[in-house]
Every structure is written in structure tokens, then in C-alpha cells.
């Protein structure tokens, strides 16, 4: 009797041997007849704007949505700072994006800004920042509806008046103020003279834009803006800077934001 010991095969050896010896079946279906893989569906715009959010049985789970993106989704731009380069860059980019998204729907621009000056009257930006936004408003095809909430001083008042005629509004407790550009210069006398010449040119440009928007002669705008002139919403309406005062929610130009339905 042969008592030679035979070592057991590893557990996976038989399975691998069986699989290697089993005949393979290759699909003979043409490529067009094979079932296509399901394409990954892109999330809706609101889901893209609130990264990390998910839905469970119809309820939204995750961090709160990005508020500026939600406003932009409803074609709303909010200017709540002085006109510094970073703010100007963002507003112009949003206007250009909304134009290529839909060239017919209006853009809503809310203004609560001291223009190119800070609250204490010191200069914080260049008038060219306001001119860049103003030119973009005139360049794009969608009409820009402007609203003053809080304050619109100096160059911000120019942007308020540059909105689409009939759609320039202010809330009842807001304030509009006209004043000439402010700037400080240091250095040689020739450099100061060059800077002063540029300030006078910018003042003339701003006054011409306001005069065209209000239907008044440039000389009258220059006279009124020689010193700071504060206007209530009703006075701004009589002056021609705005077209109406929004006294209640019934006067709002748009319905409830569409993105609220998707949250």
C-alpha cells in the first residue's frame, strides 16, 4: 500500500484552473446593437451652485447655497461696495455672462455704493472703474434695470441714472448724492498738473453721462455737482436720475426668484 502523502491544492487553484479551461464566449453583436452605457447626468444649475448638497426623499441636504450664485442665476447683480478694481472686474464679468446666457431678459442691478469714495469722502478708486461698468451697460444687449437701496453717491449715482429708461428706481429711504470727482496728487508740479487735467476730464465725462440720462444741459449738472448735493428719492425722480420710487412689494419689478422653487 502506497502511503505517499499528496498535499492539497490551494483553494483558488482549482477555481482558476476551471476558469482558464472553460470556453470563453465573445459577443458577436455589432457595436451599434450593443447596449450603450448610461451617460452621467449633469446636475441642475442649482445643484451645481451648491456643491456638496444632495437630495433625500425630496428634501435638500447639505451646506447652504452660494448666495451670489443664486442671485446671478436669477439675473441679479448686487453692488454693495465702493468701486474698486476687484468689484468692477466681477460686475463686468457677470454682465457679460448674463448677456451670453440670454440676450433678451433684463439684468437687475442693485446699487448700495459710495462710488469711488469711501464713507469719509476719501478717494478709494478711479473714475475709470465706473466708466468701465457704464460702457458695459451700454454695450450689452439686455436692458439693465437699476435700483438704489441705501445710497448711490457720486459715480454710483451715474450708474443709477444710466439704467434703462423707465426702469430706474429707488427705495423710499435711500439717498442719492451728486459730487465732483475727488483725487489727491503728490510729486513734482508737472505731475500734479497732469493729474489735475485728468480729474477735470473725468468730471466732464461723468457730467455728460448724467446730463444725457436726466435730459438736462451739462452746465446745470456741473453747477449742481460743484458741492455735494443730496437728493431724496422723490427729489431724484424730479431731477431725472430715476423714474419711480418703490414704496411697497407690489412695485417690485420681478416675481419670486425662480431658484427658490428648486431648493
Tab-separated table of C-alpha atoms in Angstrom:
chain	number	residue	atom	x	y	z
A	1	UNK	CA	0.000	0.000	0.000
A	2	UNK	CA	1.378	3.300	-1.111
A	3	UNK	CA	1.145	5.750	1.738
A	4	UNK	CA	2.681	8.714	-0.099
A	5	UNK	CA	1.159	11.950	1.101
A	6	UNK	CA	-0.404	14.216	-1.517
A	7	UNK	CA	-0.512	17.913	-0.479
A	8	UNK	CA	-3.901	19.532	-1.009
A	9	UNK	CA	-4.117	22.133	-3.763
A	10	UNK	CA	-4.611	25.764	-2.779
A	11	UNK	CA	-8.202	26.954	-2.507
A	12	UNK	CA	-8.049	29.195	-5.575
A	13	UNK	CA	-6.045	26.854	-7.772
A	14	UNK	CA	-8.988	24.685	-8.820
A	15	UNK	CA	-11.155	27.696	-9.488
A	16	UNK	CA	-8.501	29.385	-11.590
A	17	UNK	CA	-7.812	26.147	-13.431
A	18	UNK	CA	-11.508	25.676	-14.090
A	19	UNK	CA	-11.943	29.244	-15.310
A	20	UNK	CA	-8.904	29.023	-17.562
A	21	UNK	CA	-10.149	25.840	-19.132
A	22	UNK	CA	-13.741	26.994	-19.574
A	23	UNK	CA	-14.586	28.157	-23.089
A	24	UNK	CA	-14.923	31.931	-23.493
A	25	UNK	CA	-17.891	33.427	-25.290
A	26	UNK	CA	-17.270	36.545	-27.315
A	27	UNK	CA	-20.142	38.827	-28.248
A	28	UNK	CA	-20.736	38.855	-31.971
A	29	UNK	CA	-23.193	41.778	-31.847
A	30	UNK	CA	-22.242	44.809	-33.870
A	31	UNK	CA	-21.239	47.936	-31.921
A	32	UNK	CA	-24.488	49.711	-32.797
A	33	UNK	CA	-26.565	46.852	-31.298
A	34	UNK	CA	-24.689	46.643	-28.038
A	35	UNK	CA	-26.372	48.310	-25.041
A	36	UNK	CA	-24.940	51.792	-24.523
A	37	UNK	CA	-23.590	52.790	-21.159
A	38	UNK	CA	-25.732	55.263	-19.286
A	39	UNK	CA	-24.239	58.756	-19.522
A	40	UNK	CA	-23.665	60.560	-16.287
A	41	UNK	CA	-26.414	63.161	-15.995
A	42	UNK	CA	-25.264	66.663	-15.183
A	43	UNK	CA	-26.814	68.152	-12.057
A	44	UNK	CA	-29.176	71.097	-12.478
A	45	UNK	CA	-27.721	74.630	-12.156
A	46	UNK	CA	-28.895	74.993	-8.572
A	47	UNK	CA	-27.224	71.717	-7.606
A	48	UNK	CA	-24.016	72.819	-9.290
A	49	UNK	CA	-24.093	76.123	-7.405
A	50	UNK	CA	-24.428	74.419	-4.027
A	51	UNK	CA	-21.576	71.926	-4.105
A	52	UNK	CA	-21.818	69.119	-1.609
A	53	UNK	CA	-25.613	69.233	-1.424
A	54	UNK	CA	-27.816	66.218	-2.109
A	55	UNK	CA	-31.475	65.299	-2.085
A	56	UNK	CA	-33.061	62.657	0.107
A	57	UNK	CA	-36.747	61.885	-0.440
A	58	UNK	CA	-37.300	65.347	-1.879
A	59	UNK	CA	-35.503	67.200	0.940
A	60	UNK	CA	-32.299	69.130	0.322
A	61	UNK	CA	-29.321	68.060	2.431
A	62	UNK	CA	-26.006	69.852	2.627
A	63	UNK	CA	-24.480	73.298	3.133
A	64	UNK	CA	-26.461	76.450	2.311
A	65	UNK	CA	-26.334	77.612	-1.327
A	66	UNK	CA	-23.850	80.194	-2.521
A	67	UNK	CA	-25.926	83.386	-2.316
A	68	UNK	CA	-24.150	85.427	-5.047
A	69	UNK	CA	-24.501	82.483	-7.446
A	70	UNK	CA	-28.203	82.158	-6.660
A	71	UNK	CA	-28.705	85.861	-7.303
A	72	UNK	CA	-26.795	85.576	-10.579
A	73	UNK	CA	-28.981	82.601	-11.529
A	74	UNK	CA	-31.946	84.968	-11.295
A	75	UNK	CA	-30.075	87.688	-13.269
A	76	UNK	CA	-29.491	89.868	-10.198
A	77	UNK	CA	-26.230	91.781	-9.594
A	78	UNK	CA	-25.656	93.488	-6.248
A	79	UNK	CA	-23.123	96.304	-5.896
A	80	UNK	CA	-22.680	96.936	-2.178
A	81	UNK	CA	-19.124	98.276	-2.037
A	82	UNK	CA	-17.096	101.216	-3.346
A	83	UNK	CA	-15.923	100.906	-6.925
A	84	UNK	CA	-12.502	99.298	-6.570
A	85	UNK	CA	-10.887	97.203	-9.355
A	86	UNK	CA	-11.858	93.813	-7.878
A	87	UNK	CA	-15.536	94.832	-7.648
A	88	UNK	CA	-15.545	96.280	-11.165
A	89	UNK	CA	-13.998	93.136	-12.611
A	90	UNK	CA	-16.673	90.919	-11.054
A	91	UNK	CA	-19.617	93.105	-12.131
A	92	UNK	CA	-18.435	93.344	-15.738
A	93	UNK	CA	-17.840	89.586	-15.883
A	94	UNK	CA	-21.358	88.918	-14.555
A	95	UNK	CA	-22.921	91.260	-17.113
A	96	UNK	CA	-21.066	89.636	-19.990
A	97	UNK	CA	-22.037	86.157	-18.757
A	98	UNK	CA	-25.713	87.074	-18.450
A	99	UNK	CA	-25.688	88.527	-21.951
A	100	UNK	CA	-24.465	85.285	-23.492
A	101	UNK	CA	-26.835	83.269	-21.332
A	102	UNK	CA	-29.894	85.192	-22.570
A	103	UNK	CA	-29.604	88.380	-24.622
A	104	UNK	CA	-33.269	89.364	-24.205
A	105	UNK	CA	-34.036	89.090	-20.490
A	106	UNK	CA	-33.229	92.200	-18.418
A	107	UNK	CA	-30.445	92.360	-15.843
A	108	UNK	CA	-31.270	93.701	-12.370
A	109	UNK	CA	-28.534	95.885	-10.809
A	110	UNK	CA	-28.959	96.855	-7.151
A	111	UNK	CA	-26.769	99.754	-6.009
A	112	UNK	CA	-25.703	100.489	-2.441
A	113	UNK	CA	-22.370	102.159	-3.012
A	114	UNK	CA	-20.435	105.320	-2.245
A	115	UNK	CA	-18.932	105.268	-5.734
A	116	UNK	CA	-15.200	105.823	-5.982
A	117	UNK	CA	-15.065	107.381	-2.499
A	118	UNK	CA	-15.227	105.886	0.974
A	119	UNK	CA	-17.734	106.853	3.643
A	120	UNK	CA	-15.475	109.665	4.892
A	121	UNK	CA	-15.080	111.119	1.399
A	122	UNK	CA	-11.539	109.954	0.696
A	123	UNK	CA	-10.813	108.532	-2.757
A	124	UNK	CA	-10.567	104.726	-2.909
A	125	UNK	CA	-10.850	104.091	-6.650
A	126	UNK	CA	-10.536	105.639	-10.068
A	127	UNK	CA	-13.417	107.076	-12.075
A	128	UNK	CA	-12.434	104.727	-14.888
A	129	UNK	CA	-13.881	101.863	-12.814
A	130	UNK	CA	-17.337	103.443	-13.056
A	131	UNK	CA	-16.838	104.284	-16.734
A	132	UNK	CA	-15.988	100.634	-17.434
A	133	UNK	CA	-19.260	99.447	-15.868
A	134	UNK	CA	-21.223	102.208	-17.595
A	135	UNK	CA	-19.792	101.319	-21.006
A	136	UNK	CA	-20.551	97.643	-20.427
A	137	UNK	CA	-24.164	98.501	-19.550
A	138	UNK	CA	-24.455	100.309	-22.885
A	139	UNK	CA	-22.539	97.642	-24.796
A	140	UNK	CA	-24.518	94.546	-23.845
A	141	UNK	CA	-27.871	93.831	-25.449
A	142	UNK	CA	-30.020	93.047	-22.354
A	143	UNK	CA	-31.504	96.142	-20.700
A	144	UNK	CA	-30.122	96.892	-17.239
A	145	UNK	CA	-32.718	97.843	-14.611
A	146	UNK	CA	-31.116	99.840	-11.787
A	147	UNK	CA	-32.290	100.113	-8.165
A	148	UNK	CA	-30.891	102.234	-5.376
A	149	UNK	CA	-31.015	100.586	-1.973
A	150	UNK	CA	-29.391	102.617	0.780
A	151	UNK	CA	-27.168	105.025	-1.116
A	152	UNK	CA	-25.828	105.903	-4.531
A	153	UNK	CA	-23.120	108.548	-4.224
A	154	UNK	CA	-21.045	110.169	-6.929
A	155	UNK	CA	-20.174	107.693	-9.679
A	156	UNK	CA	-22.699	105.211	-8.293
A	157	UNK	CA	-25.393	107.832	-8.953
A	158	UNK	CA	-24.143	107.984	-12.524
A	159	UNK	CA	-24.615	104.204	-12.856
A	160	UNK	CA	-28.086	104.506	-11.346
A	161	UNK	CA	-29.094	107.130	-13.910
A	162	UNK	CA	-27.526	105.122	-16.750
A	163	UNK	CA	-30.043	102.292	-16.380
A	164	UNK	CA	-32.758	101.564	-18.911
A	165	UNK	CA	-35.240	104.425	-19.174
A	166	UNK	CA	-38.425	103.656	-17.289
A	167	UNK	CA	-36.666	101.067	-15.111
A	168	UNK	CA	-34.541	103.225	-12.789
A	169	UNK	CA	-35.891	103.001	-9.259
A	170	UNK	CA	-35.065	103.704	-5.634
A	171	UNK	CA	-36.430	102.520	-2.317
A	172	UNK	CA	-38.202	105.188	-0.218
A	173	UNK	CA	-35.416	105.663	2.374
A	174	UNK	CA	-32.446	105.626	0.018
A	175	UNK	CA	-30.232	108.635	-0.738
A	176	UNK	CA	-28.702	109.836	-3.990
A	177	UNK	CA	-25.801	112.281	-3.949
A	178	UNK	CA	-24.055	114.220	-6.710
A	179	UNK	CA	-20.496	115.462	-6.323
A	180	UNK	CA	-17.452	116.012	-8.484
A	181	UNK	CA	-14.569	113.513	-8.563
A	182	UNK	CA	-12.011	113.734	-5.779
A	183	UNK	CA	-8.337	112.958	-6.122
A	184	UNK	CA	-5.070	113.690	-4.413
A	185	UNK	CA	-1.716	114.122	-6.126
A	186	UNK	CA	1.863	114.314	-4.907
A	187	UNK	CA	5.163	114.845	-6.587
A	188	UNK	CA	6.503	117.415	-8.985
A	189	UNK	CA	4.395	120.340	-10.121
A	190	UNK	CA	4.203	118.959	-13.647
A	191	UNK	CA	2.862	115.614	-12.370
A	192	UNK	CA	0.245	117.377	-10.247
A	193	UNK	CA	-0.840	119.415	-13.281
A	194	UNK	CA	-1.219	116.243	-15.368
A	195	UNK	CA	-3.304	114.616	-12.630
A	196	UNK	CA	-5.494	117.702	-12.286
A	197	UNK	CA	-6.118	117.712	-16.027
A	198	UNK	CA	-7.208	114.075	-15.885
A	199	UNK	CA	-9.573	114.758	-12.964
A	200	UNK	CA	-11.222	117.600	-14.881
A	201	UNK	CA	-11.637	115.356	-17.917
A	202	UNK	CA	-13.254	112.606	-15.820
A	203	UNK	CA	-15.584	115.153	-14.226
A	204	UNK	CA	-16.665	116.335	-17.653
A	205	UNK	CA	-17.285	112.768	-18.832
A	206	UNK	CA	-19.375	111.901	-15.760
A	207	UNK	CA	-21.423	115.086	-16.048
A	208	UNK	CA	-22.139	114.412	-19.716
A	209	UNK	CA	-23.391	110.887	-18.928
A	210	UNK	CA	-25.655	112.182	-16.144
A	211	UNK	CA	-26.895	115.061	-18.306
A	212	UNK	CA	-27.828	112.671	-21.106
A	213	UNK	CA	-29.622	110.342	-18.684
A	214	UNK	CA	-31.529	113.190	-16.994
A	215	UNK	CA	-32.249	115.228	-20.110
A	216	UNK	CA	-30.540	118.314	-18.686
A	217	UNK	CA	-27.769	120.564	-20.019
A	218	UNK	CA	-24.247	119.702	-18.942
A	219	UNK	CA	-23.759	123.169	-17.451
A	220	UNK	CA	-26.595	122.581	-14.992
A	221	UNK	CA	-25.111	119.244	-13.872
A	222	UNK	CA	-21.702	120.868	-13.410
A	223	UNK	CA	-23.203	123.629	-11.288
A	224	UNK	CA	-25.203	121.203	-9.117
A	225	UNK	CA	-22.233	118.893	-8.539
A	226	UNK	CA	-19.721	121.594	-7.594
A	227	UNK	CA	-20.616	120.804	-3.970
A	228	UNK	CA	-22.159	117.630	-2.564
A	229	UNK	CA	-25.880	117.639	-3.328
A	230	UNK	CA	-28.049	115.098	-1.504
A	231	UNK	CA	-31.357	114.060	-3.050
A	232	UNK	CA	-34.236	112.083	-1.601
A	233	UNK	CA	-35.879	109.502	-3.876
A	234	UNK	CA	-38.667	111.930	-4.776
A	235	UNK	CA	-36.136	114.684	-5.496
A	236	UNK	CA	-34.047	112.275	-7.571
A	237	UNK	CA	-37.172	111.423	-9.548
A	238	UNK	CA	-37.902	115.093	-10.218
A	239	UNK	CA	-34.266	115.642	-11.163
A	240	UNK	CA	-34.435	112.802	-13.700
A	241	UNK	CA	-31.958	110.421	-12.092
A	242	UNK	CA	-34.650	107.763	-11.519
A	243	UNK	CA	-38.110	107.060	-12.891
A	244	UNK	CA	-40.024	105.766	-9.873
A	245	UNK	CA	-39.922	105.150	-6.140
A	246	UNK	CA	-40.730	101.650	-4.893
A	247	UNK	CA	-42.952	102.099	-1.852
A	248	UNK	CA	-44.211	98.521	-1.413
A	249	UNK	CA	-43.634	94.961	-2.546
A	250	UNK	CA	-46.312	95.406	-5.205
A	251	UNK	CA	-43.960	97.742	-7.044
A	252	UNK	CA	-41.211	95.140	-7.364
A	253	UNK	CA	-40.266	94.500	-10.994
A	254	UNK	CA	-39.956	90.703	-10.865
A	255	UNK	CA	-41.778	87.803	-9.280
A	256	UNK	CA	-40.319	85.500	-6.636
A	257	UNK	CA	-36.824	84.253	-7.612
A	258	UNK	CA	-37.051	81.121	-9.706
A	259	UNK	CA	-34.265	79.341	-7.830
A	260	UNK	CA	-36.415	79.192	-4.677
A	261	UNK	CA	-38.610	76.589	-6.345
A	262	UNK	CA	-35.663	74.225	-6.731
A	263	UNK	CA	-34.444	74.256	-3.118
